[in-house]
Short mmCIF file of C-alpha atoms in Angstrom, two decimals:
data_model
loop_
_atom_site.label_atom_id
_atom_site.label_comp_id
_atom_site.label_asym_id
_atom_site.label_seq_id
_atom_site.Cartn_x
_atom_site.Cartn_y
_atom_site.Cartn_z
CA MET A 76 21.81 61.14 26.81
CA ARG A 77 21.68 65.04 26.53
CA THR A 78 25.08 66.90 26.74
CA GLY A 79 25.75 70.58 27.80
CA LYS A 80 28.75 72.86 27.10
CA SER A 81 29.15 74.63 30.19
CA ASP A 82 31.54 72.21 31.83
CA ILE A 83 33.78 69.17 31.43
CA SER A 84 30.98 66.75 31.05
CA GLY A 85 29.99 67.96 27.40
CA TRP A 86 33.45 67.78 26.22
CA LEU A 87 33.83 64.02 27.81
CA VAL A 88 30.62 62.65 25.99
CA ARG A 89 31.45 64.15 22.56
CA PRO A 90 33.02 61.63 20.02
CA ALA A 91 36.56 60.91 20.34
CA GLY A 92 39.01 61.48 17.41
CA GLY A 93 40.80 58.57 15.72
CA HIS A 94 44.03 59.51 17.45
CA LEU A 95 42.73 58.83 20.96
CA TRP A 96 41.57 55.42 19.71
CA ALA A 97 45.04 54.68 18.14
CA VAL A 98 46.67 55.62 21.51
CA LEU A 99 44.26 53.41 23.53
CA VAL A 100 44.92 50.41 21.06
CA ILE A 101 48.67 51.02 21.67
CA VAL A 102 48.53 51.25 25.41
CA LEU A 103 46.28 47.96 25.59
CA ALA A 104 48.57 45.95 23.14
CA ALA A 105 51.63 47.10 25.04
CA CYS A 106 50.06 46.15 28.43
CA ALA A 107 49.16 42.67 27.16
CA ALA A 108 52.40 41.86 25.34
CA HIS A 109 54.36 42.93 28.34
CA ALA A 110 52.53 40.66 30.48
CA ALA A 111 53.05 37.91 27.78
CA ARG A 112 56.76 38.44 27.91
CA VAL A 113 57.15 38.34 31.85
CA THR A 114 54.88 35.72 32.81
CA SER A 115 54.44 32.07 32.09
CA ASP A 116 51.17 29.97 31.88
CA GLY A 117 49.27 33.10 31.38
CA GLY A 118 49.98 34.86 35.00
CA MET A 119 50.67 33.30 38.53
CA ASP A 120 47.16 33.48 39.59
CA ASN A 121 45.84 31.89 36.53
CA ALA A 122 48.54 29.09 36.84
CA ILE A 123 47.06 28.25 40.03
CA VAL A 124 43.52 27.53 38.64
CA VAL A 125 45.04 25.76 35.70
CA ARG A 126 47.27 23.60 37.73
CA ALA A 127 44.18 22.68 39.79
CA ALA A 128 42.37 21.55 36.64
CA ARG A 129 45.24 19.67 35.65
CA THR A 130 45.40 17.90 39.11
CA TRP A 131 41.69 16.92 38.72
CA LEU A 132 42.37 15.61 35.23
CA ALA A 133 45.09 13.53 36.64
CA GLY A 134 42.70 11.91 39.27
CA GLY A 135 43.72 14.20 42.32
CA SER A 136 41.97 16.88 44.31
CA PRO A 137 42.34 20.43 43.24
CA TYR A 138 42.09 21.43 47.02
CA ASP A 139 45.28 19.83 47.80
CA ASP A 140 46.73 23.41 46.70
CA PRO A 141 45.92 25.58 49.71
CA HIS A 142 45.96 28.76 47.33
CA PHE A 143 43.22 27.37 45.13
CA LEU A 144 40.37 29.50 46.58
CA TYR A 145 37.61 28.65 44.10
CA PHE A 146 34.25 26.86 43.89
CA PRO A 147 34.47 23.22 42.33
CA SER A 148 32.63 24.69 39.30
CA ALA A 149 35.87 26.93 38.63
CA VAL A 150 37.76 23.69 38.14
CA LEU A 151 35.55 22.52 35.18
CA ALA A 152 35.76 26.07 33.84
CA ALA A 153 39.66 26.07 33.91
CA VAL A 154 39.63 22.48 32.12
CA PRO A 155 39.99 24.31 28.51
CA GLN A 156 42.85 26.06 29.51
CA ALA A 157 44.62 23.02 31.18
CA LEU A 158 44.43 21.17 27.79
CA LEU A 159 46.31 24.14 26.20
CA PRO A 160 50.27 24.24 26.11
CA GLY A 161 51.95 26.78 28.36
CA ALA A 162 53.19 28.86 25.29
CA VAL A 163 49.61 29.38 24.22
CA LEU A 164 48.36 30.55 27.62
CA ARG A 165 51.32 32.85 27.93
CA VAL A 166 49.89 34.85 25.07
CA LEU A 167 46.15 34.18 25.22
CA VAL A 168 45.44 34.98 28.83
CA PRO A 169 46.95 38.41 29.07
CA GLY A 170 45.11 39.26 25.74
CA ALA A 171 41.89 37.88 27.11
CA VAL A 172 42.19 39.90 30.58
CA THR A 173 42.79 42.95 28.96
CA ALA A 174 39.87 42.40 26.43
CA LEU A 175 37.41 41.76 29.33
CA LEU A 176 38.66 44.80 31.29
CA ALA A 177 37.73 46.87 28.25
CA LEU A 178 34.30 45.07 28.08
CA ALA A 179 33.75 45.84 31.76
CA TRP A 180 34.45 49.60 30.92
CA ALA A 181 32.10 49.50 28.16
CA CYS A 182 29.38 47.93 30.48
CA ALA A 183 29.93 50.74 32.88
CA LEU A 184 29.84 53.36 30.30
CA ARG A 185 26.59 52.00 29.04
CA LEU A 186 25.22 51.70 32.38
CA HIS A 187 25.85 55.48 32.71
CA ARG A 188 24.46 56.07 29.25
CA VAL A 189 27.85 57.56 27.92
CA PRO A 190 28.48 56.76 24.34
CA LEU A 191 30.90 54.19 23.57
CA GLY A 192 32.51 56.46 21.05
CA SER A 193 32.99 59.23 23.30
CA ARG A 194 36.11 60.93 24.65
CA LEU A 195 35.40 59.43 27.89
CA ALA A 196 35.19 55.90 26.64
CA ALA A 197 38.76 56.32 25.06
CA LEU A 198 40.60 58.53 27.84
CA GLY A 199 38.92 56.71 30.79
CA LEU A 200 40.41 53.24 29.63
CA THR A 201 43.58 54.72 28.68
CA GLY A 202 43.92 56.36 32.04
CA LEU A 203 42.97 53.10 33.85
CA ALA A 204 45.67 51.15 31.74
CA VAL A 205 48.35 53.83 32.33
CA GLY A 206 47.72 55.46 35.53
CA PHE A 207 46.02 52.82 37.77
CA ALA A 208 48.58 50.09 38.83
CA PRO A 209 46.09 47.41 39.55
CA PHE A 210 44.87 47.36 36.04
CA GLY A 211 48.50 46.12 35.07
CA HIS A 212 48.86 43.89 38.03
CA LEU A 213 45.54 42.07 36.99
CA VAL A 214 46.82 41.66 33.50
CA ARG A 215 50.10 40.17 34.66
CA LEU A 216 48.62 37.87 37.05
CA GLY A 217 45.66 36.55 35.07
CA ASN A 218 43.48 36.46 38.12
CA TRP A 219 39.76 35.46 37.69
CA THR A 220 38.96 38.57 39.44
CA VAL A 221 38.45 39.79 35.91
CA THR A 222 35.18 37.92 35.68
CA ALA A 223 33.78 39.91 38.53
CA THR A 224 35.02 43.40 37.04
CA VAL A 225 32.85 42.31 33.89
CA ALA A 226 29.94 40.81 35.67
CA LEU A 227 29.25 43.69 38.14
CA PRO A 228 28.67 46.53 35.63
CA LEU A 229 26.97 44.14 33.16
CA SER A 230 24.38 42.99 35.78
CA LEU A 231 23.79 46.45 37.02
CA LEU A 232 23.33 47.47 33.20
CA LEU A 233 20.68 44.67 33.04
CA ALA A 234 19.20 45.89 36.27
CA SER A 235 18.89 49.38 34.96
CA ARG A 236 16.76 48.06 32.11
CA GLY A 237 14.49 46.20 34.22
CA ARG A 238 16.22 42.77 33.69
CA TRP A 239 16.76 41.85 37.15
CA THR A 240 16.59 38.29 36.68
CA ALA A 241 19.20 38.41 33.98
CA ALA A 242 21.06 40.44 36.33
CA GLY A 243 21.00 37.83 38.97
CA ALA A 244 22.03 35.05 36.59
CA VAL A 245 25.29 37.02 35.76
CA VAL A 246 26.22 37.47 39.27
CA GLY A 247 25.40 33.76 39.97
CA ALA A 248 27.84 32.88 36.86
CA ALA A 249 30.48 35.10 38.12
CA VAL A 250 30.08 33.60 41.84
CA ALA A 251 30.42 30.17 40.33
CA LEU A 252 33.97 31.09 38.90
CA LYS A 253 35.11 33.16 41.86
CA PRO A 254 32.95 34.08 44.83
CA LEU A 255 33.99 37.66 44.95
CA LEU A 256 30.71 39.16 43.91
CA ALA A 257 28.61 37.37 46.70
CA PRO A 258 28.24 40.85 48.55
CA VAL A 259 25.92 42.02 45.51
CA LEU A 260 23.37 39.76 46.60
CA LEU A 261 22.30 42.42 49.07
CA LEU A 262 21.48 44.76 46.33
CA PHE A 263 18.92 42.18 45.22
CA LEU A 264 17.65 42.09 48.63
CA PHE A 265 17.39 45.83 49.03
CA ALA A 266 15.54 46.13 45.79
CA GLY A 267 13.17 43.34 46.78
CA ARG A 268 14.04 41.40 43.66
CA TRP A 269 13.48 37.71 44.96
CA ARG A 270 13.91 36.04 41.35
CA ALA A 271 17.01 37.91 40.90
CA LEU A 272 18.30 36.89 44.40
CA ALA A 273 17.26 33.19 43.62
CA ALA A 274 18.97 33.09 40.37
CA ALA A 275 22.40 34.43 41.93
CA VAL A 276 22.20 31.84 44.58
CA LEU A 277 21.05 28.78 42.55
CA VAL A 278 23.36 29.33 39.53
CA PRO A 279 26.69 28.75 41.63
CA ALA A 280 25.00 26.32 43.94
CA LEU A 281 23.69 24.17 41.13
CA ALA A 282 27.04 24.39 39.14
CA SER A 283 29.22 23.78 42.17
CA GLY A 284 27.07 20.98 43.57
CA ALA A 285 27.21 19.20 40.17
CA ALA A 286 31.16 19.85 39.69
CA ALA A 287 31.68 18.62 43.32
CA LEU A 288 30.28 15.12 42.49
CA ALA A 289 33.14 14.84 40.10
CA MET A 290 35.57 15.72 42.59
CA PRO A 291 37.68 13.05 44.71
CA ASP A 292 36.69 15.13 47.89
CA PRO A 293 33.41 16.99 47.26
CA ALA A 294 33.37 18.87 50.24
CA GLY A 295 36.98 19.94 49.55
CA PHE A 296 35.89 23.83 49.54
CA PHE A 297 34.26 23.51 52.88
CA THR A 298 36.79 21.35 54.65
CA ARG A 299 40.01 22.90 53.29
CA THR A 300 39.63 26.32 51.52
CA LEU A 301 36.90 27.88 53.95
CA PRO A 302 38.91 27.34 57.13
CA PHE A 303 42.08 28.70 55.26
CA LEU A 304 40.16 31.74 54.41
CA LEU A 305 38.68 32.06 57.81
CA ARG A 306 42.19 31.81 59.45
CA GLY A 307 43.76 34.17 57.27
CA ASP A 308 47.27 32.98 58.63
CA ASP A 309 49.11 32.40 55.34
CA GLY A 310 52.47 34.25 55.68
CA PHE A 311 52.75 34.83 52.00
CA VAL A 312 49.22 35.99 51.29
CA ARG A 313 49.30 38.41 54.41
CA LEU A 314 52.08 40.44 52.98
CA TYR A 315 49.79 41.44 49.83
CA GLU A 316 46.25 41.94 51.65
CA ALA A 317 44.87 45.41 51.59
CA SER A 318 41.89 44.90 54.24
CA PRO A 319 42.60 46.66 57.63
CA ALA A 320 42.07 43.32 59.21
CA ALA A 321 45.42 42.22 57.53
CA VAL A 322 47.15 45.75 57.67
CA LEU A 323 46.42 46.83 61.26
CA PRO A 324 48.34 43.87 62.85
CA ARG A 325 51.54 44.76 60.92
CA LEU A 326 51.42 48.06 62.44
CA GLY A 327 51.11 46.43 66.00
CA VAL A 328 47.46 46.45 66.37
CA PRO A 329 46.05 43.27 68.10
CA GLN A 330 44.65 41.01 65.66
CA GLY A 331 41.26 40.79 67.38
CA LEU A 332 40.93 44.40 67.63
CA ALA A 333 41.84 44.91 64.05
CA GLN A 334 39.20 42.46 62.71
CA GLY A 335 36.68 44.02 65.03
CA LEU A 336 37.46 47.41 63.54
CA ALA A 337 37.31 46.10 60.09
CA LEU A 338 34.03 44.48 60.55
CA ALA A 339 32.40 47.60 62.19
CA ALA A 340 33.83 49.52 59.32
CA ALA A 341 32.24 46.97 56.60
CA CYS A 342 28.84 46.89 58.62
CA ALA A 343 28.93 50.72 58.47
CA GLY A 344 29.61 50.75 54.67
CA VAL A 345 26.58 48.08 54.25
CA LEU A 346 24.24 50.60 56.08
CA CYS A 347 25.45 53.55 53.95
CA ALA A 348 24.80 51.44 50.84
CA TYR A 349 21.40 50.59 52.00
CA ARG A 350 20.62 54.30 52.72
CA ARG A 351 22.05 55.13 49.20
CA TRP A 352 19.53 52.72 47.69
CA ARG A 353 16.85 53.66 49.80
CA ARG A 354 17.35 57.57 48.55
CA GLY A 355 15.82 56.24 45.28
CA ASP A 356 16.82 59.09 43.06
CA PRO A 357 16.63 58.71 39.38
CA GLY A 358 19.58 57.93 37.10
CA PRO A 359 22.08 55.29 37.19
CA LEU A 360 24.42 56.44 40.00
CA ARG A 361 21.93 54.73 42.48
CA LEU A 362 22.96 51.38 41.09
CA ALA A 363 26.47 52.10 40.45
CA GLU A 364 27.14 53.72 44.04
CA THR A 365 25.14 50.95 45.87
CA GLY A 366 26.86 48.18 44.09
CA ALA A 367 30.45 49.75 44.49
CA GLY A 368 29.64 50.52 48.16
CA LEU A 369 28.75 46.91 48.90
CA MET A 370 31.88 45.56 47.15
CA LEU A 371 34.17 48.01 48.86
CA SER A 372 32.55 47.30 52.27
CA ALA A 373 33.28 43.57 51.64
CA PHE A 374 36.99 44.25 50.85
CA LEU A 375 37.34 46.25 54.18
CA VAL A 376 36.85 42.76 56.09
CA SER A 377 37.54 40.00 53.40
CA ARG A 378 40.60 37.73 53.56
CA PRO A 379 42.28 37.87 51.33
CA SER A 380 41.75 41.35 49.78
CA TYR A 381 44.08 42.46 46.86
CA ASP A 382 44.85 45.65 45.26
CA HIS A 383 43.12 44.28 41.81
CA TYR A 384 39.92 43.86 43.75
CA LEU A 385 39.63 47.54 43.48
CA LEU A 386 39.05 47.09 39.72
CA VAL A 387 35.36 45.67 40.42
CA ALA A 388 34.41 49.33 41.75
CA VAL A 389 36.76 51.95 40.51
CA PRO A 390 35.83 51.72 36.65
CA LEU A 391 32.19 51.63 37.63
CA LEU A 392 32.47 54.89 39.62
CA LEU A 393 34.80 56.71 36.98
CA ALA A 394 32.22 56.05 34.25
CA GLY A 395 29.89 58.21 36.31
CA LEU A 396 32.13 61.37 35.86
CA PRO A 397 29.73 63.27 33.69
CA TYR A 398 27.15 63.10 36.42
CA GLY A 399 26.93 66.03 38.90
CA GLY A 400 27.07 64.79 42.35
CA SER A 401 28.83 61.61 41.31
CA VAL A 402 31.72 60.07 43.44
CA ALA A 403 34.10 60.72 40.70
CA ARG A 404 33.41 64.41 40.92
CA GLY A 405 34.65 64.46 44.40
CA VAL A 406 38.24 65.28 45.11
CA TRP A 407 38.64 62.45 47.76
CA PHE A 408 38.00 59.98 44.89
CA TRP A 409 40.97 61.07 43.07
CA ILE A 410 43.21 61.42 46.16
CA SER A 411 42.46 57.80 46.97
CA LEU A 412 43.88 56.67 43.66
CA VAL A 413 47.04 58.74 44.02
CA PRO A 414 48.95 55.76 45.71
CA GLN A 415 48.21 53.51 42.71
CA VAL A 416 49.95 55.66 40.13
CA PRO A 417 52.52 53.47 38.58
CA GLY A 418 56.26 54.50 39.00
CA LEU A 419 55.54 56.81 41.82
CA THR A 420 57.83 55.95 44.71
CA TRP A 421 56.69 56.39 48.42
CA PRO A 422 59.41 56.55 51.18
CA TRP A 423 59.45 53.36 53.04
CA LEU A 424 56.52 52.02 51.10
CA ASP A 425 58.32 51.21 47.79
CA SER A 426 58.95 47.56 48.26
CA GLU A 427 56.33 44.93 47.03
CA ARG A 428 56.19 43.74 50.64
CA ARG A 429 54.89 47.11 51.76
CA ARG A 430 52.70 48.26 48.92
CA ALA A 431 49.79 46.60 50.94
CA PHE A 432 49.80 49.82 52.96
CA ARG A 433 49.20 51.99 50.02
CA ASP A 434 46.56 49.70 49.01
CA ALA A 435 44.96 49.78 52.12
CA PHE A 436 44.85 53.82 52.07
CA THR A 437 43.07 53.53 48.49
CA LEU A 438 40.46 50.95 49.80
CA CYS A 439 39.67 52.82 52.98
CA VAL A 440 39.35 56.23 51.39
CA LEU A 441 37.46 55.13 48.42
CA ALA A 442 35.18 53.18 50.72
CA VAL A 443 34.52 56.29 52.95
CA THR A 444 34.03 58.41 50.01
CA VAL A 445 31.52 56.01 48.43
CA ALA A 446 29.90 55.60 51.92
CA ARG A 447 29.33 59.47 52.35
CA GLN A 448 27.13 59.39 49.15
CA GLY A 449 24.76 57.19 51.24
CA ARG A 450 25.15 58.91 54.52
CA SER A 451 24.64 62.57 53.28
CA GLY A 452 23.40 62.50 49.92
CA ALA A 453 25.16 63.87 46.79
CA PRO A 454 24.88 67.41 45.78
CA ASP A 455 23.22 66.61 42.71
CA ALA A 456 20.85 63.90 43.75
CA GLY A 457 18.87 63.74 40.45
CA GLY A 458 21.83 62.28 38.74
CA ARG A 459 21.77 65.05 36.33
CA VAL A 460 24.38 65.30 33.20
CA PRO A 461 25.56 67.85 32.75
CA SER A 462 24.60 71.50 33.25
CA GLY A 463 21.48 70.58 35.31
CA ARG A 464 19.71 68.67 32.46
CA SER A 465 18.11 65.62 33.26
CA PRO A 466 19.05 62.20 31.69
CA GLU A 467 16.37 60.48 29.59
CA PRO A 468 15.67 57.15 31.33
CA ALA A 469 13.16 55.83 29.10
CA ARG A 470 15.18 56.68 25.94
CA ALA A 471 18.57 55.33 27.31
CA ALA A 472 16.80 52.07 28.47
CA ALA A 473 15.85 51.55 24.77
CA THR A 474 19.41 52.34 23.58
CA PRO A 475 20.93 49.07 22.15
CA PHE A 476 23.98 47.67 24.05
#
């Protein structure tokens, strides 16, 4: 990529010094070590999946636990963890989640053609670890959302290099582990990439179908988990959900009206994502902002919708900071992230049971900010970086990952 010297972009894409990398390593190591100290079995959410795999190994049904919200294929994927002792998982899982988040950041950078040795690479990941609370939450929980945080930028990176079928297979593999990236199927539909769409559908369908045959109740996901998700009436889960469909009823809005408003907002977001794709300007912002827009729109209406889901979209948008007209260049992108600053106390919203209101603010403001890119267009629609110089798509496409 070409760099300039007239604004912060040129500074960000220059090589980072050794001290920045040392700080990053210390921060990530501290994050993983802290999680290992305060959690057991590699995090509460990871323990749910591991417990389901152990139940299946003992001859039971993993869907006896209503909080196991994954496809049957995830049970088999969790078997290696189920065979490990808790003391090993306690150390292994936080380290693995941290490493995967770093890999997700690297994929987002390469999608935007930002050098992996740049200052943005070091400072961006440090900032996410230190200044974005969902990062630490995900490491401590060990939630399999981390597979989606890696799969989305990786699939978009492959798509940017013309490898759409491989991109679809990556999304399909992530959906087989956790169906969080299902909205990305619309991107393949927008692009008319039918092989990629088929791969994204067939991979989880075949993997789950084969795994279901080994379950005591092959249809457990449809007979137990799906109704649980559609009802969304779990008292414990509701306290941590960030979608308007869950938060508005806590403010006195009737449940039906809240769901209708959330659905309308999600549909508007999808329409804006489609318009963003149709704009067809060159550069990586088109893929990144369309993919992030689809995911944020889904989070507005999905049940459940947690704060760590934001990690699917935020690093992808932040990596576009060197590009004029990117979402990360807008003030509302940064305003949306303010409630996620760790240690910042908010009156009446400081308890864990009320942090969903802060998460809902971030989700809604971020979704609207990304949607505006599709509705009105970016000031610099060409995705130039920086100082009006155009990126070099052909050269960037040949850059090794």
